[in-house]
Amino acid sequence: MSTRILSLITAIVMLALLPQLMGCQMSRASSRSFASMASIWSLSASFKSSFGRDRANLDEEYARDLAAVSATFVDSPVREAALVRDVTRVAEVHGISDWESADATWLGIGVGLRQAGMSEPQAVALVAQVFGDAGATRTAAALEAQ
Amino acid sequence: MGRSALLAALALLVTSAAGGTGEAPVDVVHVTANSGLAAGGHVALRIDEHAYHWEVHEHGFLVLAREEWRTFALRYGTLENRSMRLVRLDLLPDQRTRLEGALLWFWRAQQRDLAQLEALSTERRWHRHLEGADPPTLAGRGFFDRGLAADALVDPAAALGEAGELSPSERNRLTDLAAALERSIVQLVHSPRLDRGRPLLLALARHQAVMHSLSQGRFLLLDAISDQRVVLDPEASALHRDRVSEMAARMARGWRRERQALGSAPLDEPTYNQLEEIATGVHEMTAALEHGNPLRARPLGRLIPNRPGSVDPMPGARPLEGRADDAAAREAHFRAELAGRYGYDLFRNNCATEIEAVLAEVTGLDAGALAFIPAGLARDVAASDLARGTVDLPSHRRRQVAELAHRQGRLRVALRESNTWTSTVYQPSIADDAFFFFADGTPWTRPLLGTANLVYGLGQATVGLATAPFDRGRRAWSGLRGAFYSAPEMVGFSIRKGRYDLLPEPIARHSGVQVSQPQ
């Protein structure tokens, strides 16, 4: 009898310990549970406000973020559509959909390409190839302003 | 200051920050276990202001997430109430650059793959549509229905029962914004950008929203939630009315605060988007609270409005024979390919193995056999030559208890905060299982506290049998889960820590997460 109880307790403990091995959070983006939804809504309410913060700081965060991503463009086999979508993805994280209009976009891309070892003319040429001449002009202007 | 001067100042800031990245912290972050998702813990890499970590998504792929460190810390350290250990790495500048580059490279490649899968899925839906199925949707199309759709706008002032009249200063800013949107629309029409359709539709819809605001004299903003399908059962909202009510109050405070803070700054896109987000939150919570509307889910991060809508650009077109099946086969083939590339595996392909692989590649880390477990990887990294030191970030509850003990006396606070009934810093989550004692403290107390928790859980389960007809077995199930997670406590392991449904105040009132930084 006591062996049976011990086995039962061991089985329960083993079962309970199994999750110890299971790491990695599951994405809660589409969770329908109230707790998950409530936590994400409450988290969103605490997101840093754009207001009351220096506009230049927000632009700087965006440009730095884009520079980090753009630095990896150099080794990419140039696929225009893919690189454009990469910029879109980063810009949307910062609340920007029309990123062509933002000066910080061209500065971020230019700085990123320079960080990756490109010369200014090389960086501007790559921008022209992927994003068009208008983008290249603005990138050149942003880099020259440094 | 002119535009060129501003750009020059910004360039200086960005390049000086970029030049200093060799000093930015790089940590392996071990997130401890808790009941629920990722019960065995989690592991991430923190590089400067970003956390990189692999999560299992609903489609079964292991996806690299890149998010702000602050958001990561709030999710895991506060809402999930998990303690974290940061193992700071001593990397050469070149190693740091290569590490971040490798992560960003993978992130870009994987996001492209997932976008490609989505594109194949859309192609299949187009062909099925020609065969008679519903047409696929187009992002941004849902805002329009012979002009702006009636339900495309949210009205925060009406939701809050306020007049919400625009001030002269707000009117000026909205007028400037309308002019900026008009320029943006023209530029986007002529843009070489291949994905310009969505921002163009958004700019058109926003322009309409701004014009409505000006004509009606109060803020009317686009509904920022795109996916209308993921909704919560209204019964659940009713059941947890106190939480919804609290969220509604927070959203209302947030809206007033944001509006007050508008000041004299120009209303540019990120700023306007912030208004859209908070206005949508106000609308959502008020509609759930006052009208019993189903609460819609929102994803993490910024909400860019892009409500999808059906579009049929080829009315009367005939199906192309066999093309729908071909498209479906291509999609299935690519999905299988991605499953092979990104599929989750408990032992060979998880959040820890991916980080181990990238560290091994960049730094030559030689981790042990247990590095596929988050705790095992963190231990191996801490013991390696790479580690410069460790810093422990206690969970939210433990931080609060420590602060109270400092102010109110150790014994008194320890006794009061030891259990879920008398604790003042812990409000039980709806998702928590039934337990009485927090057993995440001193290890030698765990068997005793775990036994008490087991008895408590079984007791709740027994009572739950009687209440099952009234609560659909919630109490019974919670009791059983509580008993289950008590078992490891009885042998000295603590998994369950409790968690929070809402970001506890006062964190929610402040803009920044208060976590101590390693030196």
XYZ file of C-alpha atoms in Angstrom:
665
model
C 0.000 0.000 0.000
C 2.729 2.418 1.045
C 4.649 1.569 -2.167
C 1.567 2.424 -4.189
C 1.152 5.778 -2.446
C 4.842 6.533 -2.929
C 4.562 5.696 -6.634
C 1.552 7.924 -6.945
C 3.315 10.853 -5.254
C 6.405 10.274 -7.422
C 4.256 10.256 -10.562
C 2.544 13.495 -9.535
C 5.881 15.127 -8.761
C 7.373 13.990 -12.069
C 4.363 15.281 -13.954
C 4.591 18.579 -12.135
C 8.305 18.841 -12.857
C 7.884 18.176 -16.543
C 7.046 21.827 -17.247
C 10.470 22.699 -15.820
C 11.841 21.433 -19.093
C 9.392 23.380 -21.203
C 10.734 26.825 -21.750
C 9.959 29.571 -24.237
C 6.954 31.797 -23.849
C 4.098 31.188 -26.188
C 3.047 34.235 -28.126
C 0.010 35.844 -26.570
C -0.748 38.043 -29.537
C -3.871 36.139 -30.424
C -4.821 34.811 -27.029
C -8.499 34.940 -26.231
C -8.168 34.516 -22.492
C -9.286 37.468 -20.444
C -6.083 37.544 -18.411
C -3.883 37.710 -21.506
C -5.996 40.359 -23.161
C -6.217 42.451 -20.014
C -2.478 42.329 -19.447
C -1.689 43.460 -22.988
C -4.239 46.273 -22.833
C -2.861 47.439 -19.499
C 0.680 47.231 -20.834
C -0.300 49.358 -23.803
C -1.707 52.014 -21.496
C 1.718 52.393 -19.960
C 3.615 52.658 -23.224
C 5.745 55.699 -23.281
C 3.923 58.698 -24.523
C 5.119 60.597 -27.530
C 4.144 63.757 -25.740
C 6.210 65.387 -23.104
C 9.298 63.847 -24.645
C 11.752 65.682 -26.762
C 10.827 65.223 -30.402
C 14.536 64.838 -31.207
C 14.781 61.920 -28.762
C 12.004 60.044 -30.526
C 13.574 60.713 -33.904
C 16.912 59.618 -32.524
C 15.486 56.340 -31.220
C 13.922 55.655 -34.602
C 17.059 56.590 -36.548
C 19.277 54.483 -34.280
C 16.948 51.528 -34.582
C 16.895 51.847 -38.341
C 20.674 52.296 -38.456
C 21.156 48.990 -36.622
C 18.900 47.170 -39.085
C 20.259 48.976 -42.156
C 23.810 47.983 -41.255
C 22.848 44.422 -42.179
C 21.664 45.533 -45.644
C 25.237 45.572 -46.846
C 25.634 41.807 -46.903
C 22.161 41.237 -48.358
C 21.762 40.125 -51.901
C 19.948 43.324 -52.908
C 16.279 42.599 -53.205
C 14.560 45.942 -53.324
C 11.128 44.835 -52.159
C 12.547 42.948 -49.191
C 14.680 45.861 -47.989
C 11.757 48.253 -48.355
C 9.616 45.955 -46.214
C 12.374 45.804 -43.603
C 12.278 49.587 -43.320
C 8.471 49.509 -43.127
C 8.653 46.984 -40.292
C 11.051 49.104 -38.223
C 9.173 52.345 -38.938
C 5.842 50.893 -37.831
C 7.323 49.976 -34.465
C 7.828 53.722 -34.022
C 4.329 54.626 -35.228
C 5.406 55.706 -38.692
C 3.791 54.415 -41.884
C 4.870 57.126 -44.342
C 8.550 56.755 -43.609
C 9.652 58.379 -46.847
C 8.539 61.737 -45.442
C 10.645 61.431 -42.288
C 14.167 62.865 -42.360
C 15.173 60.436 -39.620
C 14.558 57.537 -42.041
C 17.246 58.650 -44.465
C 19.641 59.563 -41.717
C 19.165 56.161 -40.055
C 19.717 54.269 -43.293
C 22.758 56.373 -44.169
C 24.360 56.001 -40.750
C 23.668 52.250 -40.762
C 25.327 51.749 -44.121
C 28.300 53.836 -43.033
C 28.615 51.788 -39.846
C 28.724 48.681 -41.978
C 31.815 50.016 -43.685
C 30.402 51.661 -46.799
C 31.790 54.946 -48.007
C 29.326 57.800 -48.397
C 29.120 57.485 -52.199
C 28.607 53.707 -51.888
C 25.869 54.216 -49.298
C 24.109 56.809 -51.421
C 24.362 54.561 -54.496
C 22.795 51.640 -52.623
C 19.973 53.873 -51.372
C 19.364 55.086 -54.940
C 19.215 51.503 -56.185
C 16.777 50.336 -53.516
C 14.744 53.410 -52.615
C 15.082 55.705 -55.623
C 16.829 58.984 -56.352
C 14.807 61.129 -53.956
C 15.843 58.927 -51.051
C 19.457 59.012 -52.178
C 19.433 62.809 -52.262
C 18.034 63.003 -48.759
C 20.484 60.398 -47.469
C 23.382 62.363 -48.943
C 22.065 65.541 -47.317
C 21.678 63.793 -43.961
C 25.191 62.373 -44.077
C 26.656 65.680 -45.129
C 24.957 67.370 -42.188
C 27.081 65.282 -39.794
C 15.884 76.174 -35.610
C 15.671 75.310 -39.299
C 15.162 71.849 -40.727
C 18.811 71.436 -41.765
C 20.007 72.491 -38.322
C 17.643 69.986 -36.720
C 18.901 67.268 -39.024
C 22.496 68.123 -38.170
C 21.746 67.918 -34.443
C 19.967 64.612 -34.924
C 22.843 63.273 -37.015
C 25.243 64.135 -34.236
C 23.084 62.342 -31.669
C 22.669 59.223 -33.785
C 26.309 58.886 -34.778
C 27.631 59.556 -31.301
C 25.246 56.950 -29.896
C 26.208 54.511 -32.610
C 29.872 55.102 -31.971
C 29.387 54.178 -28.342
C 27.650 50.870 -28.957
C 30.772 48.981 -27.875
C 29.900 50.071 -24.326
C 26.228 49.102 -24.501
C 25.295 46.192 -22.244
C 24.889 42.695 -23.618
C 23.224 40.241 -21.246
C 21.902 36.731 -21.317
C 18.607 37.079 -19.451
C 17.226 34.063 -17.645
C 13.550 34.413 -16.763
C 12.528 32.052 -13.985
C 9.654 29.585 -14.108
C 6.038 30.311 -13.309
C 2.805 28.410 -13.809
C 1.063 28.872 -17.124
C 2.845 29.493 -20.398
C 6.586 28.792 -20.521
C 6.365 27.173 -17.121
C 9.977 26.077 -17.394
C 11.275 29.610 -17.790
C 12.568 31.598 -20.683
C 15.824 33.047 -21.917
C 16.646 36.125 -23.972
C 19.543 38.232 -25.110
C 19.513 41.873 -24.183
C 21.560 44.177 -26.353
C 21.396 47.773 -25.242
C 17.722 48.813 -25.466
C 16.412 45.693 -27.165
C 15.564 42.157 -26.080
C 15.931 39.357 -28.613
C 14.186 36.119 -27.784
C 12.569 33.176 -29.496
C 8.903 32.527 -28.786
C 6.605 29.788 -29.980
C 3.831 31.299 -32.054
C 0.384 29.921 -32.586
C 1.315 28.412 -35.961
C 3.979 26.349 -34.190
C 7.035 28.214 -35.475
C 9.780 29.393 -33.185
C 9.919 33.086 -34.004
C 12.632 35.581 -33.060
C 11.038 38.564 -31.341
C 12.812 41.895 -31.188
C 11.251 44.235 -28.684
C 12.203 47.064 -26.402
C 13.935 45.858 -23.258
C 11.526 47.954 -21.217
C 8.494 46.152 -22.653
C 10.147 42.775 -22.136
C 10.894 43.619 -18.490
C 7.298 44.740 -17.913
C 5.865 41.615 -19.505
C 7.992 39.090 -17.694
C 9.173 40.830 -14.538
C 5.954 42.626 -13.641
C 2.877 41.126 -15.307
C 4.252 37.567 -15.228
C 5.872 38.284 -11.856
C 9.024 36.353 -12.689
C 12.460 37.061 -11.323
C 15.254 37.495 -13.833
C 18.978 36.924 -13.713
C 21.109 38.960 -16.082
C 24.468 37.463 -16.975
C 26.484 40.337 -18.383
C 28.795 39.339 -21.194
C 32.307 40.612 -21.632
C 32.467 40.924 -25.399
C 34.966 42.523 -27.708
C 33.443 45.351 -29.780
C 33.729 43.180 -32.866
C 31.932 40.276 -31.161
C 29.149 42.562 -30.032
C 28.668 43.931 -33.531
C 28.667 40.437 -35.013
C 26.217 39.186 -32.384
C 23.717 41.969 -33.020
C 24.269 41.668 -36.763
C 23.577 37.920 -36.679
C 20.378 38.425 -34.709
C 19.162 41.203 -36.969
C 20.043 39.178 -40.036
C 18.022 36.219 -38.756
C 15.158 38.478 -37.696
C 14.936 40.077 -41.148
C 15.189 36.748 -42.947
C 12.537 35.130 -40.792
C 10.147 38.059 -41.062
C 10.567 37.917 -44.839
C 9.800 34.199 -44.805
C 6.664 34.743 -42.755
C 5.607 37.574 -45.093
C 6.204 35.266 -48.051
C 3.981 32.634 -46.466
C 1.283 35.254 -46.002
C 1.650 36.297 -49.648
C 1.242 32.703 -50.814
C -1.815 32.371 -48.626
C -3.297 35.527 -50.179
C -2.572 34.223 -53.661
C -4.415 31.010 -52.861
C -7.362 32.987 -51.495
C -7.527 35.076 -54.679
C -7.771 31.952 -56.814
C -10.361 30.415 -54.498
C -12.294 33.659 -54.733
C -12.475 33.254 -58.508
C -13.978 29.838 -57.844
C -16.690 31.397 -55.697
C -15.160 31.754 -52.238
C -15.148 35.039 -50.321
C -12.593 37.541 -51.622
C -9.426 38.103 -49.610
C -9.010 41.283 -47.652
C -6.793 44.263 -48.250
C -5.242 46.229 -45.363
C -6.761 49.700 -45.118
C -9.718 48.935 -47.385
C -12.017 48.470 -44.393
C -11.965 52.181 -43.593
C -13.958 53.024 -46.667
C -17.525 52.431 -47.663
C -18.516 55.209 -50.069
C -16.452 57.578 -48.005
C -15.224 56.850 -44.542
C -17.078 53.864 -43.041
C -19.508 54.802 -40.288
C -17.780 52.637 -37.696
C -14.219 53.523 -38.719
C -13.960 56.340 -36.196
C -13.840 56.369 -32.436
C -15.084 59.319 -30.423
C -13.302 59.381 -27.049
C -15.127 62.446 -25.767
C -18.523 60.857 -26.419
C -17.353 57.626 -24.788
C -16.365 59.575 -21.683
C -19.534 61.688 -21.719
C -17.561 64.900 -22.174
C -17.985 67.812 -24.574
C -14.353 67.424 -25.606
C -14.416 70.606 -27.662
C -11.244 71.282 -29.638
C -9.202 74.196 -28.337
C -8.012 76.841 -30.830
C -4.510 75.436 -30.508
C -5.733 71.892 -31.246
C -7.661 73.188 -34.253
C -4.520 74.798 -35.616
C -2.576 71.605 -35.181
C -5.229 69.523 -36.886
C -5.368 72.000 -39.768
C -1.593 71.712 -40.178
C -1.862 67.938 -39.990
C -4.507 67.901 -42.736
C -2.153 69.876 -44.987
C 0.728 67.524 -44.170
C -1.466 64.497 -44.957
C -2.416 66.023 -48.307
C 1.269 66.377 -49.178
C 1.898 62.855 -47.975
C -0.918 61.472 -50.153
C 0.478 63.133 -53.263
C 3.987 61.880 -52.498
C 2.798 58.340 -51.841
C 0.897 58.225 -55.124
C 4.150 59.004 -56.938
C 6.378 56.997 -54.618
C 8.613 54.225 -55.974
C 7.934 52.377 -52.738
C 6.532 48.954 -53.613
C 4.385 48.665 -50.490
C 2.868 52.156 -50.713
C -0.751 50.983 -50.961
C -1.299 50.535 -47.246
C 0.224 53.856 -46.096
C -1.675 55.578 -48.881
C -5.031 54.192 -47.752
C -4.130 55.076 -44.181
C -3.216 58.656 -45.092
C -6.508 59.017 -46.992
C -8.495 57.668 -44.058
C -6.629 59.856 -41.571
C -7.248 62.905 -43.705
C -10.955 62.149 -43.636
C -10.822 61.655 -39.866
C -9.064 65.003 -39.379
C -11.624 66.778 -41.568
C -14.466 65.188 -39.565
C -12.776 66.334 -36.345
C -12.507 69.904 -37.603
C -16.070 70.009 -38.841
C -17.528 68.520 -35.643
C -15.221 70.384 -33.271
C -13.888 67.377 -31.346
C -11.352 64.610 -31.800
C -12.560 61.779 -34.020
C -9.852 59.218 -34.674
C -9.451 56.031 -36.648
C -10.204 52.820 -34.832
C -6.691 51.431 -34.408
C -7.607 47.781 -33.958
C -7.270 45.949 -37.236
C -8.270 42.408 -36.445
C -11.942 42.419 -35.543
C -12.105 38.662 -35.137
C -10.235 38.041 -31.893
C -12.767 39.018 -29.296
C -13.464 38.055 -25.749
C -16.677 36.391 -24.763
C -18.892 39.236 -23.381
C -19.694 36.936 -20.483
C -16.024 37.029 -19.459
C -16.045 40.832 -19.552
C -19.117 40.815 -17.354
C -17.528 38.310 -14.991
C -14.411 40.435 -14.626
C -16.162 43.778 -14.656
C -13.888 45.175 -11.964
C -10.845 44.718 -14.198
C -12.555 46.216 -17.238
C -13.694 49.120 -15.095
C -10.143 49.700 -13.844
C -8.805 49.591 -17.395
C -11.496 52.027 -18.547
C -10.465 54.439 -15.785
C -6.808 54.153 -16.752
C -7.557 54.717 -20.429
C -9.646 57.778 -19.583
C -6.836 59.208 -17.465
C -4.385 58.422 -20.249
C -6.504 60.204 -22.863
C -6.821 63.355 -20.760
C -3.122 63.297 -19.965
C -2.126 62.891 -23.607
C -4.423 65.678 -24.707
C -3.119 67.972 -22.026
C 0.439 67.167 -23.020
C -0.151 68.099 -26.642
C 1.359 71.504 -25.889
C 2.644 73.380 -28.858
C 4.493 70.547 -30.599
C 3.444 69.804 -34.187
C 1.049 66.918 -34.586
C 3.223 64.551 -36.608
C 2.502 60.948 -37.480
C 3.889 59.171 -34.375
C 2.185 61.699 -32.107
C -1.141 61.394 -33.906
C -0.820 57.602 -33.853
C -0.415 57.764 -30.078
C -3.723 59.636 -29.896
C -5.363 56.984 -32.078
C -4.146 54.215 -29.786
C -5.332 55.714 -26.543
C -8.651 56.861 -28.057
C -9.242 53.309 -29.264
C -8.519 52.042 -25.750
C -11.049 54.481 -24.275
C -13.666 53.420 -26.818
C -12.971 49.724 -26.308
C -13.209 49.676 -22.524
C -16.223 51.976 -22.370
C -18.106 49.957 -24.978
C -17.386 46.742 -23.073
C -18.340 48.252 -19.749
C -21.444 50.198 -20.680
C -22.832 48.312 -23.659
C -21.496 44.811 -23.053
C -19.638 44.817 -26.378
C -17.089 42.050 -26.825
C -13.605 43.224 -25.905
C -11.249 43.017 -28.874
C -7.696 41.781 -28.482
C -4.842 44.079 -29.281
C -1.358 42.908 -30.213
C 1.720 44.009 -28.319
C 3.446 47.148 -29.509
C 2.215 50.076 -31.556
C -1.161 49.938 -33.249
C -1.065 51.334 -36.764
C -4.662 51.438 -38.035
C -5.018 49.220 -41.091
C -8.515 47.796 -40.932
C -8.793 45.173 -43.642
C -11.719 45.032 -46.026
C -12.825 42.867 -48.905
C -12.057 44.013 -52.390
C -13.005 42.533 -55.717
C -10.964 44.192 -58.448
C -11.900 41.592 -61.056
C -15.685 41.312 -60.985
C -16.875 38.637 -63.349
C -13.430 37.110 -63.856
C -13.406 33.381 -64.456
C -11.329 30.945 -62.436
C -8.101 29.766 -63.992
C -8.335 26.010 -64.079
C -6.111 24.265 -61.588
C -4.457 27.472 -60.419
C -6.143 27.480 -57.020
C -4.905 23.959 -56.313
C -1.435 24.900 -57.520
C -1.418 27.930 -55.233
C -2.605 25.809 -52.319
C 0.141 23.266 -53.022
C 2.794 26.012 -53.154
C 1.573 27.400 -49.855
C 1.540 23.966 -48.206
C 5.008 23.203 -49.547
C 6.453 26.473 -48.244
C 4.718 26.041 -44.895
C 6.304 22.600 -44.561
C 9.672 24.089 -45.507
C 9.303 26.729 -42.800
C 8.230 24.087 -40.291
C 11.512 22.307 -41.001
C 13.436 25.546 -40.646
C 11.662 27.094 -37.662
C 9.712 24.264 -36.038
C 9.778 24.107 -32.238
C 11.329 21.090 -30.591
C 11.462 20.709 -26.819
C 15.052 19.441 -26.810
C 16.675 20.547 -30.053
C 15.056 23.756 -31.190
C 13.826 26.111 -28.507
C 14.560 29.560 -27.087
C 17.677 28.314 -25.291
C 19.176 26.264 -28.123
C 18.847 29.175 -30.552
C 20.651 31.577 -28.230
C 23.281 28.961 -27.482
C 23.850 28.500 -31.225
C 24.311 32.197 -31.938
C 26.624 32.650 -28.938
C 28.661 29.610 -29.978
C 28.993 30.999 -33.489
C 30.041 34.479 -32.421
C 31.957 33.862 -29.193
C 32.878 30.185 -29.303
C 30.768 29.427 -26.207
C 30.984 25.748 -25.319
C 27.810 25.046 -23.364
C 26.999 21.791 -21.601
C 24.432 19.109 -22.308
C 21.708 20.851 -20.296
C 21.949 24.113 -22.215
C 18.671 23.320 -23.972
C 16.971 24.321 -20.689
C 16.856 28.087 -20.043
C 18.307 27.707 -16.538
C 21.000 25.352 -17.850
C 22.100 27.783 -20.548
C 22.206 30.700 -18.103
C 24.269 28.627 -15.679
C 26.747 27.612 -18.386
C 27.144 31.171 -19.642
C 27.634 32.483 -16.095
C 30.364 29.888 -15.529
C 32.128 30.656 -18.812
C 34.900 33.142 -19.566
C 32.320 35.308 -21.293
C 30.616 36.341 -18.056
C 31.549 39.619 -16.440
C 29.076 39.268 -13.583
C 25.442 38.667 -12.790
C 22.620 40.858 -11.580
C 19.359 39.586 -10.113
C 16.151 41.455 -10.858
C 13.503 40.215 -8.409
C 9.939 39.756 -9.573
C 7.508 42.622 -9.059
C 5.986 41.095 -5.925
C 9.342 40.419 -4.342
C 10.537 43.938 -5.093
C 7.434 45.393 -3.492
C 7.724 43.163 -0.429
C 11.382 44.135 0.025
C 10.487 47.825 -0.130
C 7.651 47.404 2.380
C 9.883 45.416 4.732
C 12.362 48.268 4.681
C 9.667 50.765 5.670
C 7.302 48.760 7.885
C 9.436 46.097 9.528
C 10.628 42.760 8.276
C 8.625 40.290 10.390
C 5.301 42.077 10.090
C 5.578 42.393 6.315
C 6.894 38.839 5.892
C 3.893 37.407 7.715
C 1.322 39.607 5.991
C 2.726 39.152 2.502
C 3.385 35.422 2.820
C -0.036 34.419 1.546
C -2.645 35.346 -1.027
C -5.326 36.238 1.508
C -3.597 38.993 3.476
C -1.068 40.217 0.908
C -1.373 43.897 0.045
C 0.931 43.863 -2.966
C -0.650 40.949 -4.764
C -4.065 40.870 -6.371
C -4.796 37.332 -7.547
C -4.897 36.997 -11.301
C -7.940 35.510 -12.949
C -5.610 33.014 -14.588
C -3.890 31.956 -11.354
C -4.513 28.554 -9.881
C -5.619 28.239 -6.272
C -2.790 28.524 -3.756
C -2.370 30.025 -0.319
C 1.322 30.509 0.397
C 3.975 32.022 -1.836
C 6.674 29.372 -1.873
C 9.276 31.229 -3.927
C 11.235 32.339 -0.874
C 13.671 30.393 1.272
C 14.102 26.856 -0.155
C 13.902 24.983 3.147
C 10.385 26.319 3.803
C 9.036 25.061 0.470
C 8.107 21.475 1.480
C 6.008 22.790 4.356
C 4.380 25.575 2.342
C 3.908 23.237 -0.612
C 2.086 20.722 1.565
C -0.197 23.461 2.843
C -0.800 24.593 -0.745
C -1.601 21.021 -1.787
C -4.197 20.733 0.972
C -5.581 24.158 0.029
C -5.774 23.265 -3.660
C -7.501 19.959 -3.000
C -9.878 21.715 -0.615
C -10.763 24.268 -3.274
C -11.265 21.468 -5.790
C -13.646 19.698 -3.403
C -15.655 22.859 -2.764
C -15.547 23.437 -6.510
C -17.430 20.207 -7.112
C -20.361 21.691 -5.251
C -20.132 25.062 -7.004
C -19.541 23.575 -10.457
C -23.152 24.017 -11.623
C -22.847 27.735 -10.924
C -19.303 28.526 -12.051
C -18.858 25.956 -14.822
C -16.245 24.134 -12.771
C -13.847 27.095 -12.596
C -13.132 26.714 -8.882
C -12.669 22.957 -9.143
C -10.265 23.283 -12.063
C -8.351 26.071 -10.343
C -8.045 23.910 -7.212
C -6.760 20.946 -9.178
C -4.169 23.071 -10.953
C -3.201 24.529 -7.594
C -2.648 21.057 -6.165
C -0.646 20.095 -9.254
C 1.792 23.002 -8.922
C 2.149 22.343 -5.182
C 3.837 19.005 -5.831
C 7.193 20.455 -6.925
C 7.138 22.785 -3.921
C 6.900 19.720 -1.690
C 10.259 18.544 -3.028
C 11.884 21.987 -2.889
C 11.151 23.433 -6.359
C 9.129 26.588 -6.801
C 7.420 27.069 -10.143
C 4.351 29.117 -9.252
C 4.821 32.745 -8.296
C 1.407 34.258 -9.015
C 0.967 36.946 -11.637
C -0.895 40.152 -12.383
C -3.732 40.805 -14.830
C -3.133 44.532 -14.988
C 0.102 46.399 -14.739
C 0.140 47.323 -11.052
C -0.036 50.943 -10.090
C 2.028 53.078 -9.756
C 4.034 51.583 -12.649
C 1.088 52.106 -14.958
C 1.039 55.795 -14.059
C 4.689 56.304 -14.902
C 6.185 56.109 -18.307
C 9.258 54.059 -17.427
C 9.859 50.623 -16.004
C 11.733 50.799 -12.752
C 14.181 47.962 -12.936
C 17.607 48.317 -11.523
C 20.398 48.293 -14.038
C 23.443 46.074 -13.709
C 26.720 47.886 -13.224
